[in-house]
Amino acid sequence: MYKECEYLYIFDSCLGLTILKFWDDKMEVNGKDDLKAPLLPSLDSVAVSISHPTSNGDRKTKMIVFKIRGIKCASCSNSIESVLGNLSGVDSVMVSPLEGQAVVRYVPDLITAKTIREAVKDSGFEVDEFPEQDIAVCRLRIKGMACTSCSESTERALLMVEGVKKAVVGLALEEAKVHFDPNITNTDHIIEAVEDAGFGADLISSGSDMNKLHLKLEGINSPDDLTVIKSSLESWEGVNQVDMDVKDHKVTVSYEPDSTGPRSIIQCIREAGGGHNLYHASLYIPPRRRETEKQLEIQIYKNQFLWSCLFSIPVFIFSMVLPMLPPYGNWLDYKAHNMLTLGMLLRWILCTPVQFIIGRRFYVGSYHALRRRSANMDVLVALGTNAAYFYSVYISIKALTSDTFEGEDFFETSAMLISFILLGKYLEVVAKGKTSDALAKLTDLAPDTAYLLTMDDDGNVISEMEISTQLLQRDDIIKIVPGAKVPIDGVVINGQSHVNESMITGEARPIAKRTGDKVIGGTVNENGCLMVRATHVGPETALSQIVQLVEAAQLARAPVQKLADNIKVVLAAFITWLGWFVPGDAGIYPKSWIPKDMDAFELALQFGISVLVVACPCALGLATPTAVMVATGKGASQGVLIKGGNALEKSHKVNTVVFDKTGTLTVGKPAVVSAMLFPKFSMEELCEVTIAAESNSEHPLAKAVVEHAKKLSQKFGSQPEHVTEVKDFEVHPGAGVSGIVGDRRVLVGNKRLMRVFNVPIGPEIENHISETELLARTCVLVAIDGRAAGAFAVTDPVKPEAERVVSFLHSMGISSIMVTGDNWATATAIAKQVGIQKVFAETDPLGKADKVKDLQVKGATVAMVGDGINDSPALVVADVGMAIGAGTDVAIEAADIVLIKNNLEDVVTAIDLSRKTISRIRLNYVWALGYNVLGMPIAAGILFPFTGIRLPPWLAGACMAASSISVVCSSLLLQSYKKPLHTEDA
């Protein structure tokens, strides 16, 4: 009976609404978390959330649950059910009159959740706690951005799209990350908005790309075949979405990796042919457009520069070189008609293609920028070159129509300016391509193929097949031969070897791997053959998550000062022109200042154009993102994952580092070194209750105690076959555990736990505890029925590098503090061993966060270093949270910086790298502002009255290009960063 129904809604006068799920004649609650949640939620709590899409025949349906205010009786709920039930696209409605909750299942292709909410409101009821709509995420490649103004304009255009919740545009990465409501807009509208703003846009990925399979279909003879395949895939368990490319016979499938995998989906397509193998599917890898487009952009700038040189160099020679070399340049003064010389005519002819054909990109960019009511680099270049070109055209036409007029043209200014700017852009895109080298190297670490093993029930290998790594699924058994790369994250089930993990963790020495050890995808197997069971594949692997984290960091914007406004640059240029033209025309300054081939207007025009070009703030816009991009990539290659510019900005200010003890300063693998039995209890009794109570705890100390107690049980010949069940088990954070074993109350923990439960501790026990703690050991007490039964002395060795790291931090002007839940004596002994002066002991997880807050109140900038689990409250509160020893769990949300290795040296590396990066950003600003601060007064003619030195517009263009190139090259120097501390230095 239950197979027929997917959800059953049970109403009860006490419990309100509970949703139960049925399948395969079994009943389950909606996930493990519901077991812990109260059955009757408080009225101010959020009702529920939107469910994942499920298949309803050929239609995808969703479930939404929300609260309705104003329901007074059953007839109210019936009327709401009637209204919603009549809506097209609503499959089922249930409304609880007691709790005022509604459960609606609907087809999102036919109706939106917003329409359902409006229908309830139109019925005269208020909707409360309506869940936020599904927020989809997409990443776009943005083409045509030249400066910060471009990225800001793109961001504004995206945010103006209805349904877009958040948009971040990265100039250096040339990407945008957009969060949007898929019920209101889609990626096509978002791309259209970017194109309307004057930039190109290509979809890199959408939110469902985490597990997406691209397949090429064969055996397709008609559109009906595609319909059959699509229907089969949509009804396949675990498939979320199917997109068909009818023209090219390609299909893209989004799936849940817990339910299905690539090979299962390919098998589904084969079975869709009715067992006759009519249809076949093969893996289709979409082209990596990023590298292709980057190379194409470099080639376009290179070609445009070379073409502009073809015309600009002759113009430069005809205007600047040959007139200085008589008699070689005399032929240029030959008059073609009236006062129009042959040189002027040639310069006009050669300059025109540069201005309007090669320089077309600046006109297009200017048009879109002005349409957005903003000014970018294209506007400045177009203004400057047009002013020079059209003034020169005016001079040429006047010379053509007059037999007495003499004037100087500026065609070389226009042509040379465009050429230098194109050269600068070419060198800039080449250099910017190198800023993401570290990320590209990480991406290329994953191998293309893997050896898949098929095993029988006895664990014997039946077959071995080499397949694409994109076809691997969870729980596959993979064979990794010596010298081969590990294709997935997994656990070794057979064999032993050494694995080089330097490319992921930065650890130089190969790590020994045996049965039960974890391996990380992208690492290299050194000498032995390993059989590994896949636990994470594709985009779920540590390598993929590292790449995603670094990309997100490079997209995140660092807090930097507001960049110069391009409108003010235009204003400064106009004031410069006015400042030279009006006094010159009025005769305020001597006529001798004006070169003999010019008048006051022409001189002022040259100064104005030079200011317009040299003041362009392009380099300022590159100063921060290029440095952040190189630093985050370099950090990732060293095993330090920095989550964006904000983390870098905060880290360089850190003056206090707070360390957790267990697993951070210590190895994190505690071992029991001795056990003490107190009077009136036997060793068998002590071991039995200890094993029963501590077996339910995940704490490292608990595991060490259980392991030692089992060994003692074996020694005394009383090892039980099964662990005794513990009732009323409870964890007391920072103190221990309690529970009832058999009919006895058992406590296992520290002295604080014993005090809480009023367990008497005599002088003999106190002495034993003190002696144990003075040896930097933790004393774990066991009490049975309110009396101390025994104690275990547990030691956790200090990491060998801990003392050096604390000492090095001190030399950097950073103080170190230890916060731990352990007792004061042990904590003090450990702190003394590593050189830490200040200790906070016997502190629970929330207490650690409070200590961090206290330090911040006193003015300290605090970095918290912990394992990212029980330290997460403190990691969140700290200015910089560092999760150490994260291994494959690289997506720790609480931390700002993730240190992959379990090595304290990386704390120093993270802080030092952030300091070097911020210093580099400041140096970049010096380079960028230096050109502007020094160049603008010279371009405006401040030296001209005294020295006769002026900055021609084409030379100003060269300075602007040099500014951007110097900033990018300065950022690239971070590639040579070396760790300040190395294990081998010890």
XYZ file of N, CA and C in Angstrom, residues 754-827:
222
model
N 33.329 15.399 37.839
C 33.120 14.749 39.135
C 32.503 15.729 40.144
N 32.957 16.996 40.090
C 32.414 18.001 41.008
C 30.943 18.264 40.712
N 30.598 18.341 39.412
C 29.212 18.617 39.002
C 28.273 17.554 39.563
N 28.726 16.283 39.554
C 27.884 15.181 40.028
C 28.190 14.798 41.483
N 28.924 15.699 42.178
C 29.196 15.525 43.620
C 29.889 14.201 43.939
N 30.846 13.811 43.111
C 31.630 12.607 43.381
C 32.787 12.999 44.303
N 32.889 12.419 45.494
C 33.972 12.797 46.416
C 35.340 12.363 45.882
N 36.296 13.274 45.969
C 37.670 12.985 45.526
C 38.584 13.167 46.732
N 39.129 12.055 47.245
C 39.973 12.085 48.429
C 41.370 12.573 48.138
N 42.184 12.749 49.199
C 43.562 13.241 49.045
C 44.410 12.345 48.147
N 44.214 11.012 48.261
C 45.010 10.075 47.456
C 44.756 10.290 45.965
N 43.474 10.467 45.624
C 43.119 10.683 44.208
C 43.622 12.048 43.745
N 43.493 13.069 44.612
C 43.978 14.414 44.277
C 45.475 14.386 43.969
N 46.242 13.664 44.796
C 47.686 13.562 44.571
C 47.994 12.897 43.236
N 47.241 11.822 42.943
C 47.456 11.125 41.678
C 47.166 12.051 40.482
N 46.077 12.822 40.577
C 45.726 13.758 39.498
C 46.836 14.794 39.314
N 47.327 15.363 40.425
C 48.369 16.403 40.359
C 49.644 15.858 39.732
N 50.070 14.657 40.177
C 51.287 14.042 39.626
C 51.140 13.805 38.118
N 49.961 13.344 37.704
C 49.718 13.068 36.278
C 49.781 14.356 35.470
N 49.130 15.408 35.964
C 49.054 16.661 35.221
C 50.389 17.375 35.142
N 51.250 17.215 36.165
C 52.580 17.821 36.141
C 53.448 17.218 35.044
N 53.105 16.001 34.624
C 53.834 15.343 33.529
C 53.222 15.663 32.166
N 52.366 16.709 32.119
C 51.681 17.134 30.890
C 50.783 16.029 30.351
N 50.181 15.291 31.297
C 49.238 14.243 30.908
C 47.845 14.605 31.408
N 46.832 14.114 30.694
C 45.448 14.362 31.088
C 44.947 13.189 31.902
N 44.335 13.499 33.055
C 43.815 12.439 33.929
C 42.319 12.280 33.662
N 41.939 11.111 33.102
C 40.533 10.798 32.837
C 40.017 9.926 33.975
N 39.069 10.463 34.760
C 38.530 9.756 35.921
C 37.282 8.965 35.541
N 37.094 7.826 36.206
C 35.894 7.000 36.011
C 35.214 6.847 37.364
N 33.910 7.178 37.411
C 33.146 7.031 38.655
C 31.964 6.105 38.411
N 31.707 5.211 39.381
C 30.580 4.271 39.301
C 29.687 4.499 40.520
N 28.444 4.828 40.235
C 27.470 5.062 41.309
C 27.982 6.067 42.340
N 28.554 7.166 41.856
C 28.951 8.260 42.744
C 30.265 8.062 43.452
N 31.036 7.005 43.098
C 32.344 6.777 43.735
C 33.423 6.623 42.668
N 34.603 7.241 42.908
C 35.714 7.145 41.959
C 36.209 5.707 41.887
N 36.241 5.157 40.654
C 36.617 3.749 40.476
C 38.025 3.599 39.906
N 38.483 4.576 39.140
C 39.801 4.452 38.543
C 40.143 5.682 37.727
N 41.348 5.685 37.166
C 41.803 6.827 36.362
C 42.738 6.339 35.268
N 42.682 7.026 34.132
C 43.576 6.755 33.006
C 44.410 8.007 32.744
N 45.735 7.821 32.612
C 46.627 8.940 32.275
C 46.850 8.943 30.766
N 46.407 10.038 30.135
C 46.475 10.114 28.671
C 47.457 11.210 28.274
N 48.317 10.882 27.348
C 49.258 11.890 26.845
C 49.047 12.084 25.344
N 49.233 13.317 24.916
C 49.132 13.660 23.494
C 50.403 14.418 23.139
N 51.344 13.788 22.410
C 52.645 14.413 22.163
C 52.517 15.755 21.446
N 53.383 16.675 21.827
C 53.413 17.993 21.180
C 54.021 17.841 19.788
N 53.487 18.583 18.822
C 54.041 18.526 17.455
C 55.476 19.039 17.480
N 56.356 18.402 16.728
C 57.773 18.781 16.781
C 58.038 20.224 16.347
N 57.181 20.772 15.468
C 57.429 22.130 14.961
C 56.786 23.211 15.812
N 55.995 22.819 16.847
C 55.195 23.791 17.611
C 56.051 24.877 18.248
N 57.150 24.475 18.899
C 57.996 25.452 19.596
C 58.609 26.447 18.607
N 59.073 25.943 17.466
C 59.686 26.819 16.451
C 58.664 27.809 15.891
N 57.438 27.336 15.686
C 56.391 28.200 15.134
C 56.050 29.316 16.106
N 55.878 28.971 17.382
C 55.564 29.991 18.403
C 56.700 31.009 18.488
N 57.948 30.529 18.447
C 59.109 31.409 18.509
C 59.161 32.329 17.287
N 58.872 31.775 16.092
C 58.920 32.571 14.858
C 57.811 33.626 14.857
N 56.628 33.241 15.361
C 55.528 34.213 15.453
C 55.920 35.367 16.373
N 56.625 35.031 17.467
C 57.087 36.064 18.397
C 58.045 37.020 17.687
N 58.914 36.465 16.833
C 59.855 37.309 16.087
C 59.141 38.198 15.064
N 57.920 37.794 14.659
C 57.110 38.599 13.734
C 56.263 39.628 14.472
N 56.408 39.665 15.817
C 55.630 40.606 16.617
C 54.232 40.119 16.929
N 54.045 38.802 16.893
C 52.727 38.204 17.134
C 52.779 37.387 18.414
N 51.871 37.664 19.332
C 51.823 36.899 20.588
C 50.959 35.659 20.406
N 51.300 34.588 21.133
C 50.590 33.315 21.040
C 49.880 33.010 22.355
N 48.647 32.513 22.235
C 47.827 32.157 23.402
C 47.245 30.767 23.164
N 47.097 29.990 24.217
C 46.491 28.664 24.087
C 45.152 28.635 24.824
N 44.132 28.106 24.154
C 42.810 27.926 24.747
C 42.445 26.463 24.617
N 42.092 25.827 25.743
C 41.797 24.394 25.703
C 40.731 24.022 26.734
N 40.080 22.914 26.485
C 39.114 22.382 27.450
C 39.775 21.512 28.493
N 41.084 21.272 28.323
C 41.825 20.402 29.247
C 42.077 21.126 30.569
N 42.588 20.363 31.558
C 42.819 20.922 32.884
C 43.994 21.893 32.875
N 44.061 22.721 33.932
C 45.061 23.777 33.996
C 46.488 23.237 34.046
N 46.703 22.177 34.832
C 48.070 21.658 34.994
C 48.619 21.137 33.673
N 47.826 20.323 32.959
C 48.267 19.777 31.665
C 48.463 20.903 30.657
N 47.490 21.835 30.617
C 47.572 22.944 29.664
C 48.815 23.788 29.918
